[in-house]
XYZ file of C-alpha atoms in Angstrom:
753
model
C 0.000 0.000 0.000
C 2.965 2.336 0.502
C 3.095 3.092 -3.226
C -0.451 4.445 -3.011
C 0.625 6.896 -0.302
C 3.564 8.447 -2.161
C 3.483 11.747 -4.002
C 4.176 11.314 -7.754
C 6.404 14.418 -7.733
C 8.691 14.015 -4.731
C 8.293 10.263 -4.215
C 7.824 10.700 -0.444
C 4.707 10.172 1.636
C 2.035 12.771 0.993
C 2.232 16.024 2.941
C -0.878 18.182 2.893
C -2.266 16.394 -0.194
C -4.675 18.246 -2.451
C -7.047 16.785 -5.021
C -6.538 17.925 -8.613
C -9.538 18.108 -10.987
C -8.381 14.860 -12.625
C -8.820 13.110 -9.208
C -5.077 12.582 -8.733
C -3.337 13.781 -5.574
C -0.186 15.824 -5.065
C 1.546 17.391 -2.073
C 0.784 21.059 -1.574
C 4.515 21.985 -1.456
C 5.090 19.962 -4.640
C 2.109 21.623 -6.286
C 3.824 24.996 -5.794
C 6.829 23.726 -7.758
C 4.840 22.453 -10.763
C 2.323 25.304 -11.000
C 3.123 27.605 -13.930
C 2.031 30.910 -15.330
C 0.683 30.727 -18.854
C 3.049 32.400 -21.356
C 1.727 35.264 -23.392
C 1.570 33.074 -26.466
C -0.859 30.716 -24.697
C -3.202 33.418 -23.409
C -5.739 33.348 -26.184
C -8.616 34.999 -24.325
C -9.202 38.740 -24.279
C -8.343 40.468 -21.006
C -11.953 41.065 -19.889
C -12.575 37.333 -19.798
C -9.592 36.803 -17.514
C -10.931 39.104 -14.806
C -13.515 38.211 -12.127
C -17.049 39.112 -13.163
C -18.483 39.809 -9.749
C -19.977 37.732 -6.976
C -21.636 35.297 -9.380
C -18.266 34.256 -10.742
C -16.760 33.405 -7.358
C -15.154 30.006 -7.741
C -16.179 29.071 -4.234
C -19.809 28.937 -5.389
C -19.295 25.502 -6.837
C -18.800 23.856 -3.486
C -15.200 22.794 -4.144
C -12.918 21.957 -6.999
C -12.276 18.315 -6.173
C -14.033 15.418 -7.891
C -16.982 17.618 -8.907
C -15.488 17.925 -12.358
C -14.610 21.645 -12.382
C -11.033 22.747 -11.971
C -11.913 26.424 -11.714
C -14.268 26.126 -8.781
C -17.592 27.663 -9.666
C -16.978 27.782 -13.402
C -18.745 24.443 -13.807
C -21.539 24.949 -11.287
C -21.948 28.714 -11.275
C -23.677 28.661 -14.596
C -22.523 31.710 -16.719
C -22.255 31.931 -20.497
C -18.459 32.142 -20.296
C -17.967 29.342 -17.755
C -15.961 27.295 -20.196
C -13.888 30.272 -21.332
C -12.617 30.853 -17.793
C -10.563 27.671 -18.101
C -7.573 28.801 -20.090
C -6.555 25.346 -21.273
C -10.062 23.829 -21.426
C -11.180 21.757 -24.382
C -14.640 21.175 -22.887
C -16.433 22.475 -19.817
C -14.467 20.068 -17.621
C -11.989 22.737 -16.511
C -8.971 20.804 -17.730
C -7.793 19.270 -20.964
C -4.865 17.631 -22.665
C -1.557 19.413 -22.276
C 1.823 18.951 -23.922
C 4.431 18.907 -21.123
C 7.728 20.670 -21.369
C 10.712 18.576 -22.377
C 13.091 20.623 -20.268
C 11.797 19.500 -16.890
C 11.851 16.107 -15.151
C 8.741 13.921 -15.296
C 7.438 16.001 -18.198
C 6.101 18.739 -15.875
C 6.982 22.380 -16.151
C 8.393 23.745 -12.879
C 7.669 27.227 -11.597
C 10.929 29.136 -11.079
C 11.647 30.039 -7.492
C 10.576 33.556 -6.615
C 13.711 35.447 -5.523
C 13.571 36.672 -1.972
C 13.704 40.444 -1.452
C 16.821 41.724 0.257
C 16.715 41.044 3.984
C 13.806 38.583 3.817
C 13.816 34.873 4.634
C 13.326 31.940 2.277
C 9.977 31.206 3.946
C 8.814 34.683 3.044
C 9.875 33.970 -0.523
C 7.772 30.813 -0.548
C 4.850 32.752 0.811
C 5.341 35.344 -1.895
C 5.321 32.590 -4.512
C 2.087 31.210 -3.112
C 0.578 34.700 -3.046
C 1.655 35.363 -6.604
C -0.043 32.155 -7.718
C -3.164 33.114 -5.862
C -3.237 36.566 -7.408
C -2.443 35.443 -10.967
C -5.577 34.530 -12.918
C -3.581 32.948 -15.736
C -1.730 30.372 -13.654
C -2.178 26.651 -14.222
C -0.995 23.337 -12.875
C -0.246 20.163 -14.807
C -0.937 16.780 -13.241
C 2.333 14.809 -13.088
C 0.477 11.541 -13.747
C -2.027 12.174 -16.542
C -0.467 15.472 -17.794
C -3.796 17.274 -17.821
C -3.642 20.973 -17.165
C -6.038 22.905 -14.920
C -6.337 26.653 -14.483
C -6.091 28.291 -11.063
C -8.612 30.839 -9.820
C -7.838 33.823 -7.584
C -7.344 31.471 -4.608
C -4.479 29.700 -6.347
C -3.604 26.236 -5.070
C -5.870 26.775 -2.062
C -8.782 26.502 -4.451
C -8.215 22.744 -4.549
C -9.675 20.716 -1.703
C -7.455 19.051 0.856
C -7.607 15.256 0.826
C -8.122 14.816 4.548
C -8.909 11.141 4.110
C -5.568 10.436 2.461
C -3.814 12.584 5.044
C -5.314 10.513 7.872
C -4.323 7.246 6.198
C -0.743 8.481 5.743
C -0.628 9.456 9.416
C -1.937 6.048 10.474
C 0.540 4.339 8.163
C 3.413 6.285 9.697
C 2.247 5.377 13.198
C 2.055 1.730 12.209
C 5.667 1.835 10.991
C 6.780 3.535 14.213
C 7.554 6.827 12.421
C 6.531 10.214 13.714
C 3.153 11.222 12.278
C 4.374 14.721 11.501
C 7.331 16.965 11.721
C 5.783 18.904 14.625
C 4.173 16.020 16.519
C 6.748 16.123 19.292
C 6.793 19.886 19.581
C 5.669 21.380 22.865
C 3.760 24.168 21.110
C 2.293 24.740 17.675
C 4.904 26.327 15.397
C 4.795 28.209 12.123
C 4.736 25.992 9.057
C 6.445 28.494 6.755
C 9.446 29.534 8.863
C 12.856 28.341 7.755
C 14.437 29.276 11.077
C 15.707 26.675 13.518
C 13.660 26.249 15.568
C 10.541 27.721 13.870
C 8.710 30.594 15.502
C 5.586 29.786 17.566
C 2.394 30.001 15.531
C 0.271 33.098 16.074
C -2.697 32.264 13.820
C -4.320 29.411 11.903
C -6.108 30.034 8.597
C -9.156 27.752 8.466
C -9.324 27.941 4.674
C -5.608 27.381 4.021
C -5.222 25.042 7.022
C -1.733 26.520 7.611
C -0.145 27.847 10.824
C 1.534 31.265 10.555
C 3.754 33.197 12.883
C 3.249 36.969 13.017
C 6.008 37.720 10.505
C 4.985 35.037 7.995
C 1.350 36.086 8.259
C 2.163 39.604 7.147
C 4.359 38.377 4.276
C 2.442 35.338 3.047
C -1.151 35.860 4.175
C -2.110 39.533 4.104
C -5.656 40.486 5.021
C -6.406 41.860 1.587
C -7.035 40.704 -1.932
C -7.834 36.988 -2.280
C -7.150 36.385 1.428
C -9.617 39.003 2.657
C -12.369 36.408 3.110
C -10.154 33.920 4.959
C -10.760 33.431 8.668
C -7.790 33.511 11.046
C -8.179 31.859 14.471
C -5.946 31.019 17.394
C -3.747 27.944 16.813
C -4.998 24.744 18.474
C -3.110 23.149 21.371
C -0.498 20.585 20.305
C -1.821 16.999 19.998
C -0.861 14.508 22.642
C 1.494 11.780 21.454
C -0.578 8.756 20.385
C -0.434 5.677 22.538
C 0.832 2.592 20.734
C -2.000 0.269 19.902
C -2.257 -2.703 17.542
C -4.032 -2.084 14.282
C -7.228 -4.098 14.316
C -7.827 -6.090 11.141
C -11.539 -5.509 11.124
C -13.030 -2.573 9.313
C -15.167 -1.696 12.329
C -12.146 -0.820 14.477
C -11.617 2.345 12.488
C -14.946 3.767 13.634
C -13.997 4.569 17.225
C -13.348 8.239 16.556
C -14.944 10.594 14.062
C -11.624 11.201 12.424
C -10.722 7.528 12.181
C -7.055 8.320 12.771
C -6.479 5.129 14.701
C -5.803 6.302 18.260
C -4.940 9.988 17.711
C -7.061 13.001 18.463
C -10.377 13.198 16.615
C -10.143 15.193 13.423
C -12.298 18.242 12.905
C -15.168 17.628 10.508
C -14.706 19.764 7.370
C -16.918 22.765 6.975
C -18.334 24.403 3.879
C -15.715 26.743 2.352
C -18.430 29.326 1.618
C -20.258 29.118 4.947
C -17.570 28.764 7.594
C -19.777 27.566 10.449
C -21.793 25.031 8.473
C -20.851 21.363 8.232
C -21.515 19.345 5.109
C -24.923 17.677 5.346
C -25.930 16.796 1.751
C -24.243 15.523 -1.417
C -24.978 16.979 -4.865
C -24.768 14.076 -7.328
C -24.762 16.444 -10.315
C -21.784 18.472 -9.050
C -20.257 15.452 -7.260
C -19.568 17.589 -4.248
C -20.758 17.739 -0.625
C -22.803 20.834 0.263
C -24.335 22.349 3.375
C -27.977 23.235 3.841
C -27.254 26.942 3.256
C -25.911 26.080 -0.222
C -29.188 24.299 -0.921
C -31.220 27.298 0.212
C -29.246 29.533 -2.168
C -30.905 27.715 -5.075
C -27.779 26.827 -7.023
C -28.526 23.125 -6.622
C -32.285 23.421 -7.097
C -32.332 21.392 -10.335
C -29.630 18.974 -9.189
C -29.998 15.523 -7.719
C -29.224 15.914 -4.006
C -28.820 13.032 -1.578
C -28.202 12.858 2.170
C -24.487 12.826 2.843
C -24.649 9.584 4.837
C -26.713 7.776 2.181
C -24.360 8.824 -0.629
C -21.389 7.851 1.513
C -22.780 4.360 2.153
C -23.725 3.935 -1.508
C -20.226 4.794 -2.732
C -18.691 2.576 -0.052
C -20.863 -0.302 -1.207
C -19.795 0.241 -4.832
C -16.147 0.338 -3.851
C -16.496 -2.788 -1.723
C -18.231 -4.606 -4.568
C -15.505 -3.625 -6.999
C -12.867 -4.758 -4.495
C -14.395 -8.225 -4.382
C -13.515 -8.767 -8.036
C -9.941 -7.581 -7.540
C -9.617 -9.738 -4.422
C -10.684 -12.827 -6.369
C -8.185 -12.037 -9.110
C -5.458 -11.541 -6.524
C -6.185 -14.975 -5.067
C -6.071 -16.494 -8.541
C -2.811 -14.688 -9.215
C -1.219 -16.134 -6.077
C -2.282 -19.625 -7.093
C -1.056 -18.916 -10.603
C 2.370 -17.917 -9.286
C 2.576 -21.211 -7.415
C 1.671 -22.985 -10.633
C 4.356 -21.122 -12.556
C 6.994 -21.978 -9.962
C 5.996 -25.622 -10.177
C 6.363 -25.384 -13.936
C 9.847 -24.002 -13.416
C 10.771 -27.030 -11.338
C 9.191 -29.400 -13.844
C 11.031 -27.743 -16.709
C 14.298 -28.123 -14.851
C 13.629 -31.768 -14.029
C 12.336 -32.649 -17.485
C 15.218 -30.813 -19.096
C 17.729 -32.735 -17.046
C 15.984 -36.014 -17.841
C 16.047 -35.293 -21.552
C 19.683 -34.294 -21.426
C 20.646 -37.492 -19.612
C 18.708 -39.626 -22.069
C 20.207 -37.797 -24.992
C 23.780 -38.189 -23.690
C 23.256 -41.916 -23.105
C 21.943 -42.478 -26.618
C 24.642 -40.377 -28.241
C 27.424 -42.165 -26.302
C 26.057 -45.484 -27.532
C 26.543 -44.296 -31.115
C 30.309 -43.743 -30.355
C 32.436 -41.309 -32.267
C 30.151 -41.119 -35.288
C 27.485 -39.408 -33.209
C 29.766 -36.991 -31.337
C 29.280 -34.032 -33.639
C 25.540 -34.590 -33.906
C 25.272 -34.950 -30.124
C 26.479 -31.392 -29.595
C 23.833 -30.066 -31.989
C 21.049 -31.966 -30.282
C 22.184 -30.824 -26.831
C 22.086 -27.268 -28.076
C 18.488 -27.736 -29.192
C 17.432 -29.051 -25.805
C 19.274 -26.267 -23.996
C 17.724 -23.607 -26.202
C 14.275 -25.089 -25.675
C 14.756 -25.148 -21.922
C 16.137 -21.610 -21.821
C 13.292 -20.397 -23.985
C 10.717 -21.978 -21.694
C 12.464 -20.663 -18.594
C 12.631 -17.179 -20.039
C 8.948 -17.240 -20.978
C 7.924 -18.428 -17.519
C 10.175 -15.929 -15.704
C 8.842 -13.098 -17.836
C 5.330 -14.175 -16.996
C 6.181 -14.452 -13.290
C 7.658 -10.956 -13.218
C 4.718 -9.507 -15.115
C 2.160 -11.252 -12.914
C 4.058 -10.317 -9.723
C 4.040 -6.651 -10.724
C 0.317 -6.720 -11.416
C -0.328 -8.547 -8.170
C 1.712 -6.038 -6.163
C -0.167 -3.143 -7.725
C -3.532 -4.781 -7.127
C -2.632 -5.698 -3.535
C -1.442 -2.176 -2.796
C -4.609 -0.732 -4.268
C -6.698 -3.183 -2.235
C -4.994 -2.282 1.034
C -5.347 1.406 0.293
C -9.027 1.044 -0.583
C -9.667 -0.969 2.580
C -8.092 1.818 4.616
C -10.291 4.315 2.784
C -13.389 2.274 3.607
C -12.455 2.327 7.285
C -12.675 6.117 7.348
C -15.729 7.820 8.779
C -15.326 11.112 6.954
C -18.152 11.057 4.375
C -17.111 14.189 2.546
C -13.496 13.139 2.407
C -14.510 9.708 1.166
C -16.799 11.092 -1.517
C -13.997 13.331 -2.754
C -11.987 10.314 -3.857
C -14.545 7.507 -4.142
C -15.303 7.977 -7.862
C -11.651 7.911 -8.778
C -10.971 4.900 -6.536
C -13.899 2.953 -7.990
C -12.646 3.625 -11.509
C -9.108 2.587 -10.530
C -10.375 -0.630 -8.977
C -12.457 -1.392 -12.064
C -9.475 -0.705 -14.330
C -7.330 -2.914 -12.087
C -9.864 -5.708 -12.408
C -10.001 -5.325 -16.188
C -6.223 -5.782 -16.370
C -6.721 -9.429 -15.442
C -8.078 -10.268 -18.856
C -9.095 -13.753 -19.841
C -6.023 -15.862 -20.462
C -3.749 -13.709 -18.309
C -3.626 -16.429 -15.664
C -2.711 -19.250 -17.993
C 0.886 -20.348 -18.539
C 2.290 -19.412 -21.919
C 4.495 -22.464 -22.176
C 4.249 -26.101 -21.211
C 6.677 -27.819 -18.885
C 6.852 -30.839 -21.163
C 9.700 -31.345 -23.651
C 8.208 -32.975 -26.688
C 11.487 -34.334 -27.959
C 12.058 -38.001 -28.752
C 15.350 -39.390 -30.030
C 15.287 -42.391 -32.338
C 18.516 -44.396 -31.898
C 17.768 -47.041 -34.526
C 18.800 -45.405 -37.807
C 21.944 -46.656 -39.523
C 25.246 -44.806 -39.421
C 24.687 -43.307 -42.861
C 21.601 -41.502 -41.465
C 23.433 -39.998 -38.498
C 23.657 -36.548 -40.050
C 19.868 -36.503 -40.522
C 19.257 -37.483 -36.904
C 16.699 -35.162 -35.236
C 13.940 -35.194 -32.682
C 10.643 -36.778 -33.574
C 7.933 -34.170 -33.118
C 4.858 -36.341 -33.659
C 3.328 -37.975 -30.610
C -0.058 -39.335 -29.751
C -2.524 -36.468 -29.371
C -3.482 -35.620 -25.771
C -6.947 -36.110 -24.344
C -9.350 -33.410 -25.583
C -10.824 -30.988 -23.063
C -14.620 -30.964 -22.887
C -16.053 -27.441 -22.946
C -18.734 -27.901 -20.328
C -20.120 -24.396 -20.816
C -21.096 -25.376 -24.387
C -22.382 -28.878 -23.611
C -26.163 -28.934 -23.256
C -29.314 -30.977 -23.748
C -32.524 -30.050 -25.544
C -35.522 -32.352 -25.467
C -34.049 -35.738 -26.467
C -30.929 -34.283 -28.121
C -27.501 -33.617 -26.616
C -24.790 -31.252 -27.855
C -21.145 -31.726 -26.924
C -18.167 -29.450 -27.556
C -14.470 -30.001 -26.918
C -11.090 -28.497 -27.756
C -7.444 -29.431 -27.949
C -5.394 -28.596 -24.821
C -3.078 -25.580 -25.115
C 0.589 -26.064 -25.999
C -0.139 -29.269 -27.893
C 2.762 -30.011 -30.267
C 1.074 -33.099 -31.733
C -2.003 -31.996 -33.697
C -5.061 -34.212 -34.020
C -6.309 -35.375 -37.412
C -9.786 -36.073 -36.053
C -11.917 -37.035 -33.088
C -14.076 -39.967 -32.000
C -17.166 -39.246 -29.881
C -18.632 -42.107 -27.877
C -21.971 -42.331 -26.046
C -23.479 -45.061 -23.895
C -27.045 -46.376 -24.191
C -28.523 -44.212 -21.410
C -28.646 -47.138 -18.970
C -24.964 -47.300 -18.091
C -24.225 -49.824 -20.845
C -21.352 -50.063 -23.280
C -20.071 -47.005 -25.140
C -20.589 -46.820 -28.875
C -19.175 -44.480 -31.516
C -21.663 -41.821 -32.594
C -19.327 -39.442 -34.461
C -15.938 -39.576 -36.199
C -14.570 -36.429 -37.861
C -12.616 -33.200 -37.570
C -15.353 -31.052 -36.011
C -15.230 -30.131 -32.313
C -19.012 -29.680 -31.922
C -21.549 -32.450 -32.359
C -25.297 -32.822 -31.720
C -26.852 -36.276 -31.293
C -30.617 -36.524 -31.870
C -33.143 -39.270 -31.242
C -32.091 -40.187 -27.712
C -34.399 -41.461 -24.986
C -36.317 -38.980 -22.877
C -35.673 -38.858 -19.125
C -32.387 -40.739 -19.519
C -28.831 -40.151 -18.312
C -26.088 -40.483 -20.923
C -22.319 -40.651 -20.478
C -20.152 -39.187 -23.226
C -16.418 -39.086 -23.895
C -14.161 -38.129 -26.788
C -10.661 -39.024 -27.959
C -8.341 -37.683 -30.662
C -6.275 -39.505 -33.256
C -3.449 -38.708 -35.693
C -0.966 -40.655 -37.773
C 0.762 -41.944 -34.625
C -2.403 -43.540 -33.267
C -5.354 -42.862 -30.976
C -4.868 -40.735 -27.869
C -6.431 -41.161 -24.421
C -10.082 -40.472 -23.634
C -11.256 -37.190 -22.225
C -13.074 -36.981 -18.936
C -16.598 -38.395 -19.031
C -19.455 -35.905 -19.052
C -22.931 -36.842 -17.817
C -25.941 -35.448 -19.690
C -29.618 -35.726 -18.706
C -32.294 -35.570 -21.397
C -35.618 -33.858 -20.799
C -38.095 -35.473 -18.407
C -41.029 -34.739 -20.726
C -41.227 -34.453 -24.491
C -41.621 -31.113 -26.230
C -42.466 -31.466 -29.902
C -44.586 -30.114 -32.738
C -46.032 -31.422 -35.977
C -43.305 -32.190 -38.504
C -43.873 -30.260 -41.765
C -41.415 -32.534 -43.555
C -43.232 -35.770 -42.662
C -46.823 -34.649 -43.317
C -48.843 -35.126 -46.463
C -48.733 -32.175 -48.847
C -52.410 -31.455 -48.139
C -51.717 -30.918 -44.434
C -51.740 -27.228 -43.399
C -49.712 -26.293 -40.304
C -49.802 -23.016 -38.357
C -49.137 -21.617 -34.885
C -45.453 -22.636 -35.003
C -46.422 -26.084 -36.352
C -48.658 -26.768 -33.352
C -52.010 -26.444 -35.151
C -52.995 -28.744 -38.058
C -55.827 -28.919 -40.580
C -56.172 -30.216 -44.139
C -57.131 -28.868 -47.553
C -58.588 -32.192 -48.766
C -61.829 -34.013 -48.011
C -59.776 -37.215 -47.736
C -57.917 -38.173 -44.577
C -54.231 -37.196 -44.523
C -51.522 -38.095 -41.995
C -48.963 -35.894 -40.203
C -46.355 -37.044 -37.660
C -44.710 -35.342 -34.668
C -41.070 -34.301 -34.486
C -40.291 -36.623 -31.536
C -39.666 -40.363 -31.498
C -40.137 -42.619 -28.450
C -38.627 -46.011 -27.663
C -38.740 -46.063 -23.844
C -40.416 -44.281 -20.963
C -43.946 -42.987 -20.372
C -45.224 -40.101 -22.518
C -48.469 -38.138 -22.617
C -49.743 -35.428 -24.968
C -53.090 -33.861 -25.800
C -54.839 -32.570 -28.921
C -57.495 -29.870 -28.630
C -60.282 -29.860 -31.258
C -60.502 -26.275 -32.513
C -62.999 -26.936 -35.352
C -65.321 -29.883 -36.005
C -67.766 -29.665 -38.961
C -70.030 -32.273 -40.703
C -69.128 -35.117 -38.321
C -65.727 -36.210 -39.709
C -63.666 -39.085 -38.235
C -60.243 -37.787 -37.135
C -57.777 -40.442 -35.902
C -55.253 -40.043 -33.088
C -52.372 -42.344 -32.146
C -48.787 -43.357 -32.920
C -47.032 -44.635 -36.021
C -43.742 -45.673 -37.529
C -41.851 -43.167 -39.645
C -42.779 -45.154 -42.799
C -46.576 -45.008 -42.248
C -48.787 -44.315 -45.278
C -49.701 -40.622 -45.390
C -52.659 -40.669 -47.822
C -55.186 -42.737 -45.829
C -56.760 -42.801 -42.388
C -54.350 -43.534 -39.572
C -54.482 -47.237 -38.588
C -55.405 -48.730 -41.947
C -51.900 -50.143 -42.428
C -49.626 -52.093 -40.119
C -47.454 -49.052 -39.340
C -49.988 -47.194 -37.159
C -52.011 -47.729 -33.951
C -54.904 -45.280 -33.640
C -58.324 -44.363 -32.278
C -60.694 -42.761 -34.765
C -63.759 -41.005 -33.400
C -66.879 -39.158 -34.579
C -69.361 -37.122 -32.577
C -70.961 -40.173 -30.881
C -68.546 -43.124 -30.672
C -64.994 -44.296 -31.244
C -63.054 -47.348 -32.484
C -59.493 -48.619 -32.169
C -57.839 -49.495 -35.474
C -54.642 -51.274 -36.562
C -54.053 -53.081 -39.885
C -57.544 -51.850 -40.920
C -59.044 -53.886 -38.059
C -61.753 -52.036 -36.095
C -62.140 -53.088 -32.458
C -63.630 -52.004 -29.126
C -66.404 -49.663 -30.160
C -67.039 -47.223 -27.309
C -69.747 -44.651 -26.774
C -68.787 -41.004 -26.541
C -67.366 -38.789 -29.261
C -65.790 -35.404 -29.824
C -67.011 -31.955 -30.740
C -65.574 -28.488 -30.967
C -63.613 -27.768 -27.775
C -63.013 -31.425 -26.885
C -59.564 -32.637 -25.740
C -58.116 -36.006 -26.766
C -55.261 -37.390 -24.640
C -52.759 -40.046 -25.774
C -50.813 -42.058 -23.160
C -47.922 -44.146 -24.528
C -46.386 -46.317 -21.797
C -43.354 -48.072 -23.273
C -42.402 -49.459 -19.875
C -45.634 -51.520 -19.881
C -45.855 -51.489 -23.716
C -49.435 -50.128 -23.766
C -51.321 -47.357 -25.592
C -54.373 -45.700 -23.972
C -56.685 -42.876 -25.128
C -58.682 -40.263 -23.190
C -61.456 -37.817 -24.131
C -61.958 -34.798 -21.890
C -60.014 -36.429 -19.059
C -61.921 -39.759 -19.110
C -60.393 -42.976 -20.443
C -62.063 -43.936 -23.700
C -62.705 -47.656 -23.616
C -60.195 -50.175 -22.311
C -56.463 -50.117 -22.943
C -56.360 -49.721 -26.705
C -53.244 -51.748 -27.562
C -50.840 -53.996 -25.683
C -47.450 -55.450 -26.597
C -46.472 -52.159 -28.226
C -42.724 -52.244 -28.790
C -40.227 -50.351 -30.961
C -39.823 -46.733 -32.008
C -43.011 -44.660 -32.316
C -43.849 -41.123 -33.389
C -47.006 -39.182 -32.451
C -49.420 -39.284 -35.407
C -52.719 -37.732 -36.536
C -55.021 -38.084 -39.547
C -57.776 -35.582 -40.426
C -59.567 -33.874 -43.314
C -60.633 -30.329 -44.050
C -63.557 -30.428 -41.615
C -61.294 -30.697 -38.570
C -58.610 -28.497 -36.999
C -56.646 -29.529 -33.890
C -53.899 -27.964 -31.739
C -51.131 -30.027 -30.145
C -50.133 -29.583 -26.466
C -46.870 -31.220 -25.348
C -44.414 -31.105 -22.439
C -47.130 -32.456 -20.147
C -46.469 -34.535 -17.074
C -48.224 -37.893 -17.011
C -51.488 -37.087 -15.179
C -52.472 -39.158 -12.156
C -56.109 -37.976 -12.001
C -57.368 -39.301 -15.342
C -60.768 -40.954 -15.033
C -61.304 -44.649 -15.461
C -63.315 -45.897 -18.475
C -67.066 -45.247 -18.392
C -69.337 -48.172 -17.688
C -71.377 -49.473 -20.608
C -74.676 -47.648 -20.931
C -73.562 -44.554 -18.968
């Protein structure tokens, strides 16, 4: 986390950090060194636009220049027609834009020359004069040392940027945890001036609440006069020096940081920040449009009337929740990265061991070939060594890259956890948006494939020692091996109705390519595997399986060297119930289908047959057909049939169908044109015919409006059957499938009822 607490300019821990409009932080003393005055060639606005326009243009009216998106204070929230023009380097109304840094300064940031001290004055007075000159200059700007975006300064200068009290408290707690002094003046008996360069510094005579700086009498007159931009600042008596903090262990839980309002971890409670425009008012609300905390007086002024305003505590908790949620993703990636590093180190050991094994084997074989193989032996050893060094280099590069990412992510996590511990809502909201974006960017860095090794630990080198001496100079490693076991892609394997789809791929770093694959499936009852596909594709769908059955599938690869090992076995469960429609390809040409092939009628006065899209060979299945239209007392037939049934006659007239045909008064069962079991009761418009095919008991039963029609229609039914229907133009029916086998169907009616 220490890297998160260091200033990008000086490289030391933050001192009096301020928040730039781009959400980055910089020490206040460092900010004085990188702030610049715009050269005349860059001042492209006419002089009137560079001057304050009255009370409405006061930058303080925006409620702060932190993460609210405006670098010039009220330029973004104050509203005027020239709000964007007040930002000298602005490309939009954001208050800052892209900036080309100077090549003459370190880190690509232009440095403000030191203001020479007047004769007889101290260096501290010179620094105060520099700060005053920045505050008074309306054409000054500061360039972020990290993103190189430039922001203009208003009449308050660097004091127009908000102090990052949250970061300051975390730095103090970090220093206490390391046993370092929390501040240069922590051990002082009295509060001293922060601008004196004397040893020791003069006692402080005043504290500016806006600048948050202690001044002695001399430095106050030189660096903080009561005129100009400082006229509105409030000077108070300096506070008593803080008592030295008692050493206490840092609790790991987030709740331990809530014991004091400041959350400084054992020190004195920090003062809650007040509104810069209304000195005695604490922040109580949060303007989501301006992204800035405000007090209730700011709300009464009307500047935020059309803005979305939330209670400060609610906004604070919401942003904390978002940050915590984003941290969960980074935490998971960090855990994966640690495991990945262990994997890479194991690969290093395996590469070393395998390399040594291959070298030993190679030396033994080459020595057996005596002097004739000596020259070739050196070449082959070089190949192995190069391969090993290449693999080692690839793995080390990946380890270093992953370690760097992990260190950055871990530091960001620790810093964010410390931020979450804080109880300063306004301070948290100042940096929460930027932290959330950083955490999201950190999570996106762990792209898919980043935690997979780039090389394999295996050395796919095989030496053939059988060739004759005349072939010694052509001796080389054999690259072709048996293909490895394919990897099943479980996320792409699925079942639909009585079909299963399987997908697989070749493992990474496979030097021996596969010429094809063999897919095997069992019979759904745990029986023997059988080949269902042989080819080069890595995706296969098998249709016509049993419903409500569990299948085991596996795949293997083959090439010219032979057949490789099997993959892991995947278990697939077909649908419990059958979902199907009428098959437009199997029906007679006079059949008319509609409603997504669920409704059927006919254009002919003769009976025509249409089949369903499902086929059954085991299990219990039930479906229903609803009579939508019934004119002139036709005889529709319902039942099952083979795929080769005749389509131009009533269902049941040949030996390929088992059916019940019915009119408006009675019904018959028919197979091989044999009519049996006449039963009273027919169909009409609105009637429902149910078909129950029980292939476990090998029976076929029919129902009309929930009552069994006659006895069991057919017994000893065995084989593969498809739902079937025959009808003419006087009938229209709709198919309903995916139904559970009902347990409340009525028994057959007694004769005469």
